[in-house]
XYZ file of C-alpha atoms in Angstrom:
568
model
C 172.023 -2.434 31.950
C 172.516 -3.338 28.324
C 168.982 -2.368 27.440
C 169.424 1.151 29.005
C 172.819 1.588 27.207
C 171.159 0.544 23.858
C 168.554 3.214 24.319
C 171.027 5.885 25.220
C 173.085 4.757 22.178
C 170.164 5.268 19.901
C 169.491 8.808 21.237
C 173.176 9.530 20.807
C 173.056 8.539 17.164
C 169.997 10.669 16.511
C 171.820 13.601 18.136
C 174.769 13.232 15.781
C 172.367 13.040 12.869
C 174.702 10.521 10.929
C 176.320 7.253 11.096
C 179.910 6.942 9.955
C 179.298 3.363 9.095
C 176.477 2.612 6.656
C 173.166 2.175 8.511
C 172.298 -0.894 6.509
C 174.197 -3.488 4.558
C 172.431 -3.195 1.164
C 174.580 -5.878 -0.398
C 173.581 -8.379 2.211
C 169.875 -7.375 1.966
C 170.039 -7.607 -1.873
C 171.605 -11.013 -1.721
C 169.039 -12.336 0.680
C 166.143 -11.035 -1.540
C 167.694 -12.381 -4.731
C 169.153 -15.645 -3.227
C 172.572 -14.616 -4.443
C 175.566 -15.979 -2.631
C 173.414 -18.538 -0.862
C 174.498 -22.144 -0.220
C 172.494 -23.280 -3.220
C 175.403 -22.012 -5.469
C 178.123 -23.555 -3.230
C 179.203 -27.173 -3.077
C 177.083 -28.805 -0.332
C 178.849 -30.598 2.479
C 177.757 -34.025 3.502
C 175.701 -34.065 6.667
C 178.137 -34.268 9.521
C 181.186 -33.662 7.391
C 183.688 -31.664 9.317
C 185.254 -28.672 7.555
C 189.008 -28.070 7.324
C 189.973 -25.035 9.343
C 192.691 -22.748 8.283
C 193.400 -19.785 10.556
C 195.961 -17.327 9.267
C 197.258 -14.775 11.683
C 199.316 -11.773 10.468
C 201.545 -9.854 12.854
C 201.209 -6.077 13.337
C 199.171 -5.407 10.100
C 197.782 -1.917 10.294
C 194.023 -1.322 9.789
C 194.642 0.637 6.549
C 197.221 -1.762 5.186
C 195.087 -3.772 2.942
C 193.852 -2.941 -0.563
C 190.131 -2.733 0.292
C 190.868 -0.169 3.011
C 192.532 2.236 0.468
C 196.188 1.249 0.992
C 198.913 1.920 -1.641
C 200.175 -1.586 -0.731
C 199.085 -4.148 -3.195
C 197.224 -7.104 -1.626
C 195.265 -8.703 -4.507
C 194.984 -12.180 -2.905
C 193.650 -10.839 0.392
C 191.308 -8.452 -1.504
C 189.964 -11.294 -3.639
C 189.485 -13.723 -0.794
C 187.699 -11.104 1.300
C 185.418 -9.910 -1.561
C 184.401 -13.532 -2.249
C 183.805 -14.239 1.438
C 182.752 -12.038 4.381
C 184.670 -8.927 5.478
C 184.604 -8.278 9.251
C 184.345 -4.607 9.761
C 183.517 -4.536 13.478
C 186.136 -6.969 14.424
C 188.403 -6.529 17.532
C 191.551 -8.071 18.784
C 193.992 -7.086 21.558
C 196.577 -4.304 21.230
C 199.684 -6.536 21.518
C 200.840 -10.049 20.541
C 200.524 -12.471 23.460
C 197.141 -11.288 24.649
C 195.573 -11.763 21.184
C 197.059 -15.232 20.744
C 196.030 -16.299 24.233
C 192.420 -15.127 23.680
C 192.256 -16.828 20.346
C 193.495 -20.129 21.588
C 191.422 -20.157 24.919
C 188.319 -18.159 24.142
C 188.952 -16.242 27.392
C 189.648 -12.609 28.264
C 193.125 -11.826 29.685
C 191.721 -11.195 33.102
C 190.693 -14.871 33.144
C 194.106 -16.316 32.317
C 196.341 -13.992 34.312
C 197.942 -12.388 31.177
C 196.493 -8.893 31.700
C 199.815 -7.186 31.606
C 202.121 -6.647 28.688
C 203.451 -9.717 26.736
C 205.145 -12.940 27.729
C 208.899 -12.175 27.520
C 211.633 -14.560 26.551
C 213.302 -14.665 29.904
C 210.177 -14.889 31.997
C 209.159 -18.249 33.640
C 205.653 -17.702 32.288
C 203.311 -19.248 29.747
C 199.683 -19.696 28.907
C 198.416 -21.295 32.184
C 198.357 -25.079 31.859
C 194.909 -25.455 33.303
C 193.267 -23.734 30.311
C 191.828 -25.936 27.624
C 193.004 -24.894 24.213
C 191.296 -24.708 20.795
C 193.605 -27.381 19.259
C 192.888 -29.628 22.235
C 189.240 -29.400 21.662
C 189.548 -29.929 17.944
C 191.661 -33.076 18.517
C 188.837 -34.483 20.644
C 186.557 -33.878 17.672
C 188.849 -35.944 15.470
C 191.056 -33.305 13.927
C 194.677 -33.381 13.051
C 196.176 -30.192 14.410
C 199.281 -28.461 12.919
C 200.845 -25.129 13.862
C 203.242 -23.282 11.624
C 204.765 -19.871 12.688
C 205.010 -17.704 15.819
C 203.877 -19.114 19.170
C 204.595 -16.358 21.748
C 202.663 -18.009 24.553
C 205.581 -18.990 26.666
C 208.032 -21.846 26.751
C 209.930 -21.913 30.031
C 209.091 -25.516 30.624
C 208.271 -28.327 28.253
C 204.654 -28.491 29.242
C 204.193 -24.999 27.715
C 205.340 -25.972 24.251
C 202.810 -26.047 21.318
C 202.982 -29.878 21.017
C 201.905 -30.096 24.667
C 198.979 -27.708 24.164
C 197.112 -29.579 21.514
C 199.143 -29.417 18.321
C 200.240 -32.690 16.610
C 203.157 -30.757 15.006
C 204.866 -27.378 15.390
C 207.306 -25.658 13.072
C 208.136 -22.088 13.885
C 209.406 -19.666 16.494
C 208.730 -19.432 20.264
C 209.411 -15.758 20.762
C 207.706 -12.533 19.705
C 210.182 -11.592 17.013
C 213.504 -12.436 15.404
C 215.528 -12.279 12.327
C 213.605 -13.434 9.171
C 216.581 -15.314 7.747
C 218.823 -16.585 10.504
C 216.201 -16.773 13.288
C 218.352 -15.263 16.036
C 216.877 -13.051 18.682
C 218.488 -10.850 21.399
C 216.288 -10.198 24.342
C 218.888 -7.882 25.825
C 222.653 -7.244 25.308
C 224.389 -10.468 25.509
C 221.160 -12.564 25.859
C 220.872 -13.941 22.363
C 219.826 -17.255 20.923
C 218.507 -19.207 18.079
C 214.766 -19.480 17.716
C 213.330 -21.974 15.158
C 211.811 -25.223 16.319
C 210.633 -28.430 14.861
C 208.189 -29.756 17.463
C 210.230 -29.800 20.676
C 213.752 -29.319 19.292
C 215.779 -26.679 17.613
C 215.329 -27.037 13.837
C 218.960 -26.817 12.716
C 218.459 -29.409 10.027
C 215.359 -27.752 8.486
C 216.981 -24.272 8.487
C 218.178 -23.276 4.996
C 218.318 -19.599 5.529
C 214.976 -19.004 3.674
C 212.927 -15.948 4.444
C 210.406 -16.969 7.199
C 207.257 -16.056 5.267
C 208.259 -18.245 2.361
C 209.719 -20.988 4.663
C 206.505 -21.239 6.693
C 204.487 -21.399 3.424
C 206.603 -24.301 2.238
C 205.949 -26.189 5.399
C 202.194 -25.589 5.009
C 202.381 -27.028 1.433
C 204.197 -30.058 2.746
C 201.504 -30.645 5.450
C 198.703 -30.376 2.925
C 200.435 -32.672 0.441
C 200.750 -35.461 2.990
C 197.409 -35.159 4.698
C 194.219 -37.105 3.612
C 191.731 -34.397 2.656
C 188.957 -36.786 3.861
C 190.158 -36.359 7.377
C 189.501 -33.102 9.231
C 192.445 -30.696 9.510
C 193.095 -27.708 11.697
C 195.985 -25.559 10.377
C 197.078 -22.504 12.398
C 199.482 -20.331 10.339
C 200.890 -17.523 12.477
C 203.093 -15.605 10.163
C 205.996 -13.529 11.555
C 205.227 -10.820 8.945
C 204.902 -7.878 9.126
C 206.423 -7.497 12.608
C 209.808 -5.839 12.943
C 212.693 -6.218 12.135
C 211.824 -4.852 8.748
C 213.301 -7.380 6.254
C 212.015 -8.290 2.866
C 213.268 -10.158 -0.213
C 214.797 -7.806 -2.739
C 212.344 -8.624 -5.580
C 209.516 -7.279 -3.449
C 211.392 -4.181 -2.468
C 211.773 -3.231 -6.038
C 208.058 -2.961 -6.526
C 207.822 -0.109 -3.946
C 210.656 2.308 -5.045
C 207.952 4.996 -5.273
C 207.556 5.024 -1.413
C 210.116 7.443 -0.016
C 210.056 6.365 3.560
C 212.362 3.387 3.968
C 210.443 1.688 6.888
C 207.167 2.096 4.984
C 208.810 0.725 1.829
C 210.150 -2.349 3.547
C 206.849 -2.895 5.365
C 204.980 -2.769 2.068
C 207.375 -5.310 0.562
C 206.873 -7.612 3.517
C 203.103 -7.345 3.179
C 203.196 -8.121 -0.535
C 205.343 -11.209 0.248
C 202.727 -12.166 2.748
C 199.956 -11.700 0.217
C 201.688 -14.025 -2.152
C 202.093 -16.544 0.717
C 198.400 -16.531 1.277
C 197.792 -17.092 -2.426
C 200.240 -20.132 -2.287
C 198.408 -21.530 0.670
C 194.994 -21.179 -1.116
C 196.460 -22.763 -4.329
C 197.694 -25.721 -2.204
C 194.314 -26.229 -0.576
C 192.751 -26.512 -3.984
C 195.569 -28.611 -5.445
C 195.375 -31.244 -2.700
C 191.561 -31.382 -2.378
C 190.839 -29.363 0.713
C 189.401 -26.170 -0.534
C 185.760 -27.055 -1.234
C 185.374 -28.146 2.411
C 187.529 -25.488 4.076
C 187.021 -22.377 6.199
C 189.811 -19.794 5.848
C 189.962 -17.152 8.484
C 192.426 -14.198 8.163
C 193.194 -11.774 11.010
C 195.776 -9.407 12.242
C 196.844 -9.741 15.893
C 196.734 -6.081 16.590
C 196.972 -2.649 15.003
C 199.986 -1.452 13.064
C 203.003 0.322 14.470
C 203.635 3.577 12.534
C 207.355 3.853 13.515
C 207.734 0.307 11.940
C 205.893 1.213 8.751
C 202.260 0.278 9.710
C 199.280 2.650 9.286
C 195.867 2.582 10.885
C 194.309 5.628 9.307
C 191.594 6.839 9.785
C 191.545 5.222 13.188
C 193.077 6.774 16.194
C 196.179 5.307 17.942
C 198.373 2.382 17.105
C 199.635 -1.020 18.358
C 199.951 -1.104 22.084
C 197.017 1.314 22.727
C 193.389 0.819 23.451
C 192.298 3.439 20.883
C 190.664 1.841 17.895
C 193.888 1.891 15.894
C 195.338 -0.612 18.345
C 192.465 -3.033 18.645
C 190.245 -2.908 15.620
C 191.722 -5.249 13.018
C 191.774 -6.445 9.455
C 189.766 -9.658 9.319
C 187.640 -11.789 6.933
C 186.281 -15.255 6.467
C 186.477 -17.070 3.095
C 184.862 -20.335 2.529
C 182.703 -22.326 -0.020
C 180.424 -23.361 2.702
C 179.372 -19.898 3.653
C 175.634 -19.496 3.051
C 175.925 -15.806 2.087
C 179.144 -14.417 0.400
C 180.458 -11.226 -0.789
C 179.168 -8.873 1.936
C 180.513 -6.826 4.800
C 179.603 -7.965 8.273
C 179.351 -5.170 10.769
C 178.200 -7.187 13.679
C 180.438 -7.078 16.749
C 183.067 -9.858 16.710
C 186.040 -10.468 19.038
C 189.079 -12.800 18.748
C 187.719 -14.805 21.713
C 184.772 -15.806 19.506
C 186.829 -18.102 17.311
C 187.161 -20.764 19.994
C 183.432 -21.558 20.437
C 182.628 -20.827 16.819
C 185.209 -23.249 15.395
C 184.718 -25.928 18.077
C 180.925 -25.898 17.321
C 181.570 -25.835 13.533
C 183.808 -28.832 13.864
C 181.162 -30.806 15.781
C 182.904 -30.594 19.120
C 181.411 -29.885 22.502
C 181.713 -26.764 24.581
C 181.970 -27.726 28.193
C 180.063 -25.470 30.568
C 182.792 -25.558 33.157
C 185.177 -23.880 30.796
C 183.347 -20.491 31.194
C 184.302 -18.970 27.904
C 184.195 -15.235 27.120
C 183.710 -15.824 23.434
C 180.489 -16.506 21.483
C 179.460 -18.742 18.537
C 179.268 -16.129 15.784
C 179.090 -18.477 12.837
C 175.423 -17.577 11.908
C 176.249 -13.926 12.108
C 179.016 -14.512 9.598
C 177.611 -17.200 7.342
C 173.894 -16.166 7.298
C 174.003 -12.483 8.110
C 172.155 -12.839 11.431
C 172.731 -10.712 14.474
C 175.792 -11.291 16.595
C 175.058 -12.686 20.120
C 177.921 -10.387 21.324
C 176.918 -7.061 22.794
C 179.997 -6.150 24.750
C 183.761 -6.599 24.822
C 185.991 -6.256 27.805
C 189.132 -4.937 26.000
C 191.110 -5.331 29.186
C 191.769 -4.389 32.855
C 195.477 -4.036 33.659
C 195.958 -3.400 37.433
C 199.636 -3.162 37.035
C 199.477 -0.285 34.617
C 198.484 2.765 36.607
C 200.359 5.522 34.839
C 197.447 8.014 34.743
C 198.848 10.449 37.298
C 195.499 12.158 37.773
C 193.428 8.917 37.932
C 191.539 8.394 41.120
C 188.546 6.812 42.737
C 186.929 10.255 42.833
C 187.318 10.621 39.055
C 185.532 7.233 38.861
C 182.619 8.379 40.958
C 183.800 6.036 43.833
C 183.005 3.046 41.535
C 186.416 2.615 39.870
C 189.921 3.788 40.280
C 190.594 5.598 36.978
C 194.338 5.414 37.324
C 193.964 1.752 36.152
C 194.259 1.162 32.449
C 191.071 -0.392 31.248
C 188.678 -0.278 28.260
C 185.258 -1.732 27.641
C 182.712 -1.625 24.859
C 179.040 -2.212 25.423
C 176.790 -1.895 22.399
C 177.767 1.447 20.721
C 179.525 2.848 23.805
C 183.247 2.541 24.556
C 184.866 3.626 27.812
C 188.589 3.983 28.483
C 190.272 4.761 31.821
C 193.780 5.344 32.892
C 196.394 6.022 30.231
C 195.076 4.410 26.968
C 198.395 5.094 25.069
C 199.569 7.238 22.251
C 196.520 8.690 20.691
C 197.393 10.638 17.456
C 195.733 10.189 14.143
C 198.436 9.437 11.537
C 197.333 9.986 7.966
C 199.278 8.192 5.125
C 201.076 11.365 4.139
C 202.930 11.389 7.409
C 205.310 8.820 5.932
C 207.928 11.230 4.595
C 211.616 10.356 3.998
C 212.387 10.560 7.684
C 208.820 9.811 9.042
C 206.372 9.258 10.240
C 206.721 12.995 10.508
C 204.710 14.021 13.589
C 204.203 17.536 12.159
C 201.838 15.839 9.681
C 199.952 13.991 12.358
C 196.772 15.206 14.062
C 198.339 15.580 17.430
C 196.492 15.205 20.685
C 197.380 16.789 23.899
C 195.352 14.991 26.611
C 193.536 17.481 28.908
C 195.178 17.940 32.280
C 193.571 15.638 34.868
C 191.860 13.466 32.207
C 191.564 9.819 33.075
C 188.107 8.837 31.567
C 186.900 8.990 28.031
C 183.612 7.917 26.506
C 182.850 7.450 22.717
C 179.983 6.337 20.701
C 181.914 4.184 18.340
C 179.081 3.614 15.864
C 178.622 7.343 15.382
C 182.252 8.283 15.932
C 184.461 5.367 14.960
C 187.533 7.608 14.885
C 187.130 8.630 18.493
C 187.095 12.394 17.927
C 184.389 13.509 20.249
C 184.690 12.551 23.962
C 181.266 12.346 25.501
C 182.247 11.523 29.062
C 181.108 14.955 30.406
C 177.851 14.880 28.345
C 176.718 11.408 29.558
C 177.852 10.874 33.130
C 175.252 8.213 33.774
C 176.540 6.088 30.910
C 180.104 6.559 32.288
C 178.869 5.292 35.737
C 177.170 2.239 34.264
C 180.197 1.277 32.290
C 182.429 1.771 35.399
C 180.096 -0.571 37.310
C 180.436 -3.069 34.479
C 184.214 -2.808 34.658
C 184.002 -3.391 38.425
C 181.806 -6.452 37.869
C 184.312 -7.950 35.422
C 187.151 -7.204 37.842
C 185.557 -9.378 40.541
C 186.086 -12.369 38.269
C 189.707 -11.604 37.433
C 192.531 -13.961 38.449
C 195.885 -12.679 39.684
C 198.245 -11.235 37.177
C 201.031 -13.488 35.985
C 204.125 -11.395 35.322
C 207.166 -12.899 37.039
C 210.675 -11.302 36.910
C 213.255 -12.576 34.542
C 215.033 -15.795 35.296
C 218.853 -15.864 34.484
C 218.505 -19.550 33.759
C 216.727 -18.590 30.574
C 219.950 -17.416 28.940
C 220.421 -19.334 25.725
C 224.094 -19.745 26.440
C 223.038 -22.221 29.209
C 220.848 -24.105 26.709
C 223.104 -24.897 23.776
C 222.720 -21.373 22.209
C 218.950 -21.899 21.778
C 215.835 -20.251 23.246
C 213.873 -23.024 24.729
C 212.605 -24.581 27.979
C 214.955 -24.089 30.871
C 212.946 -25.155 33.863
C 213.644 -28.708 34.649
C 212.485 -31.049 37.447
C 215.222 -31.961 39.874
C 215.108 -35.539 38.642
C 215.570 -34.493 35.014
C 218.658 -32.409 34.103
C 219.372 -33.423 30.557
C 219.356 -30.754 27.901
C 216.750 -31.479 25.231
C 218.987 -29.699 22.686
C 222.224 -31.334 23.786
C 222.170 -34.084 21.031
C 222.645 -32.595 17.587
C 223.731 -34.274 14.435
C 227.190 -33.394 13.044
C 225.344 -31.635 10.173
C 223.267 -29.552 12.629
C 226.397 -28.541 14.686
C 228.155 -27.480 11.637
C 225.224 -25.444 10.453
C 224.840 -23.889 13.886
C 228.474 -22.804 14.032
C 228.217 -21.456 10.430
C 225.164 -19.255 11.200
C 226.934 -17.825 14.257
C 229.956 -16.785 12.122
C 228.219 -15.663 8.935
C 224.858 -14.058 8.064
C 223.470 -13.563 4.672
C 220.199 -11.962 3.571
C 218.509 -8.630 4.163
C 220.101 -6.820 7.064
C 217.406 -5.756 9.651
C 216.533 -2.158 9.841
C 216.875 -0.423 13.227
C 213.490 0.797 14.189
C 213.357 3.494 16.858
C 210.480 3.424 19.221
């Protein structure tokens, strides 16, 4: 089927008469011809020497929100690292938090972990299934020390779900999807509130000094690097909270964006500038402590930006939480002295599941056949400019989300129920069914004083009865021309591919809320609440007098930037 779709794709491109992306990467070809950027100019690694791996995951960063995509937000560090490395311009993630993180850490699509629907919520007895091997577990087997700093968001209802039980030697960060950047409190619903900052398996009262989380996490990264032997392989997963809401930023960063009239956009810009400085400080520490020359730094957003919270994905369609390109096509790059070719743009197809096999193989680890990964080893595509082995991406199949009122088996030619939200990419073709989500194009000028102002958007009214869309993403990356009526045979082939994938899906894991999760029952802390009958001790029951005093103080008094209420 892939061969047939490739041929149809080529014909479609000829019919359009243009490619929105450059047809050839001249920089790459010039470098290959001249030998520029090759490994001859980079420090050579010793044979068998394992590289240090630093994976930096930003939260809710919009596709446009980086300097090299034309943003008004200044990101000099990210721009420099990307320009000296490899920019990934055909790179895909998932439209929301937990799915992207689960696919990164397992190398599997959501349909193969049971996390097809929504996110893992604080009060749900749910987490990344324990029978899934994780990336840090594989790297530990290869001899790596593994540390995680930042946002987990893969479930914590029992101790076995915690990061330190899933392969990390240490964990410092938050368990939930969001929270206050200064006092680390989070309310899941009225009256269901708790503290969310952890040091390994316990609340981090003693380590909490009210520091803005982006800066606090960077300080912890610096501490890890200063105490680790650079001759021993290190995996460092830094999952920053920024730039997810609530929109809070240190005052000195806000001052730099007085020219932005929209308050949400201004705060978002300040948060992103702070994140850019944080990445600079991490890179400086890698050099200072002797890691940099043998390191691989990967930067990625976990999903598209949320316009109502300041993010922008222009010129892509849609936003966070949707399967339009603006929700799933992400900012990403690789920076490393060990890259064989540097300073070019990679337009090969790459998905967040690919990091698992790529990094395990790069680390000298083994990929077990029984794991049945959905990711591919794409290191040669990145480092040497070769073709990516990936030709398709299952963006998702969510059988619980059937909000397309006019979806039906008939609309899916008897092959697929188009009421089901799903999306798939094969070569140039992308098919969406069901309700893909909010599909406007939001240009930067939409961010007025009260914006985003929808009157400035290119608004879309979905045709009555519509539940199938087909786009040639190479020719039409902004999803402006629906080709589903023009190429019904392509639609049928992609629907069959969805049906094939669906046969391999495991049941959805999305349990109801558990009242035992209430932090009031757990010492005021979000944390594991499920306990075996033989074990009823509260892991957070023992606190030092200093920690108790600090906890009581933070409940009574809060200092720092007040969160901005963001309407959704």
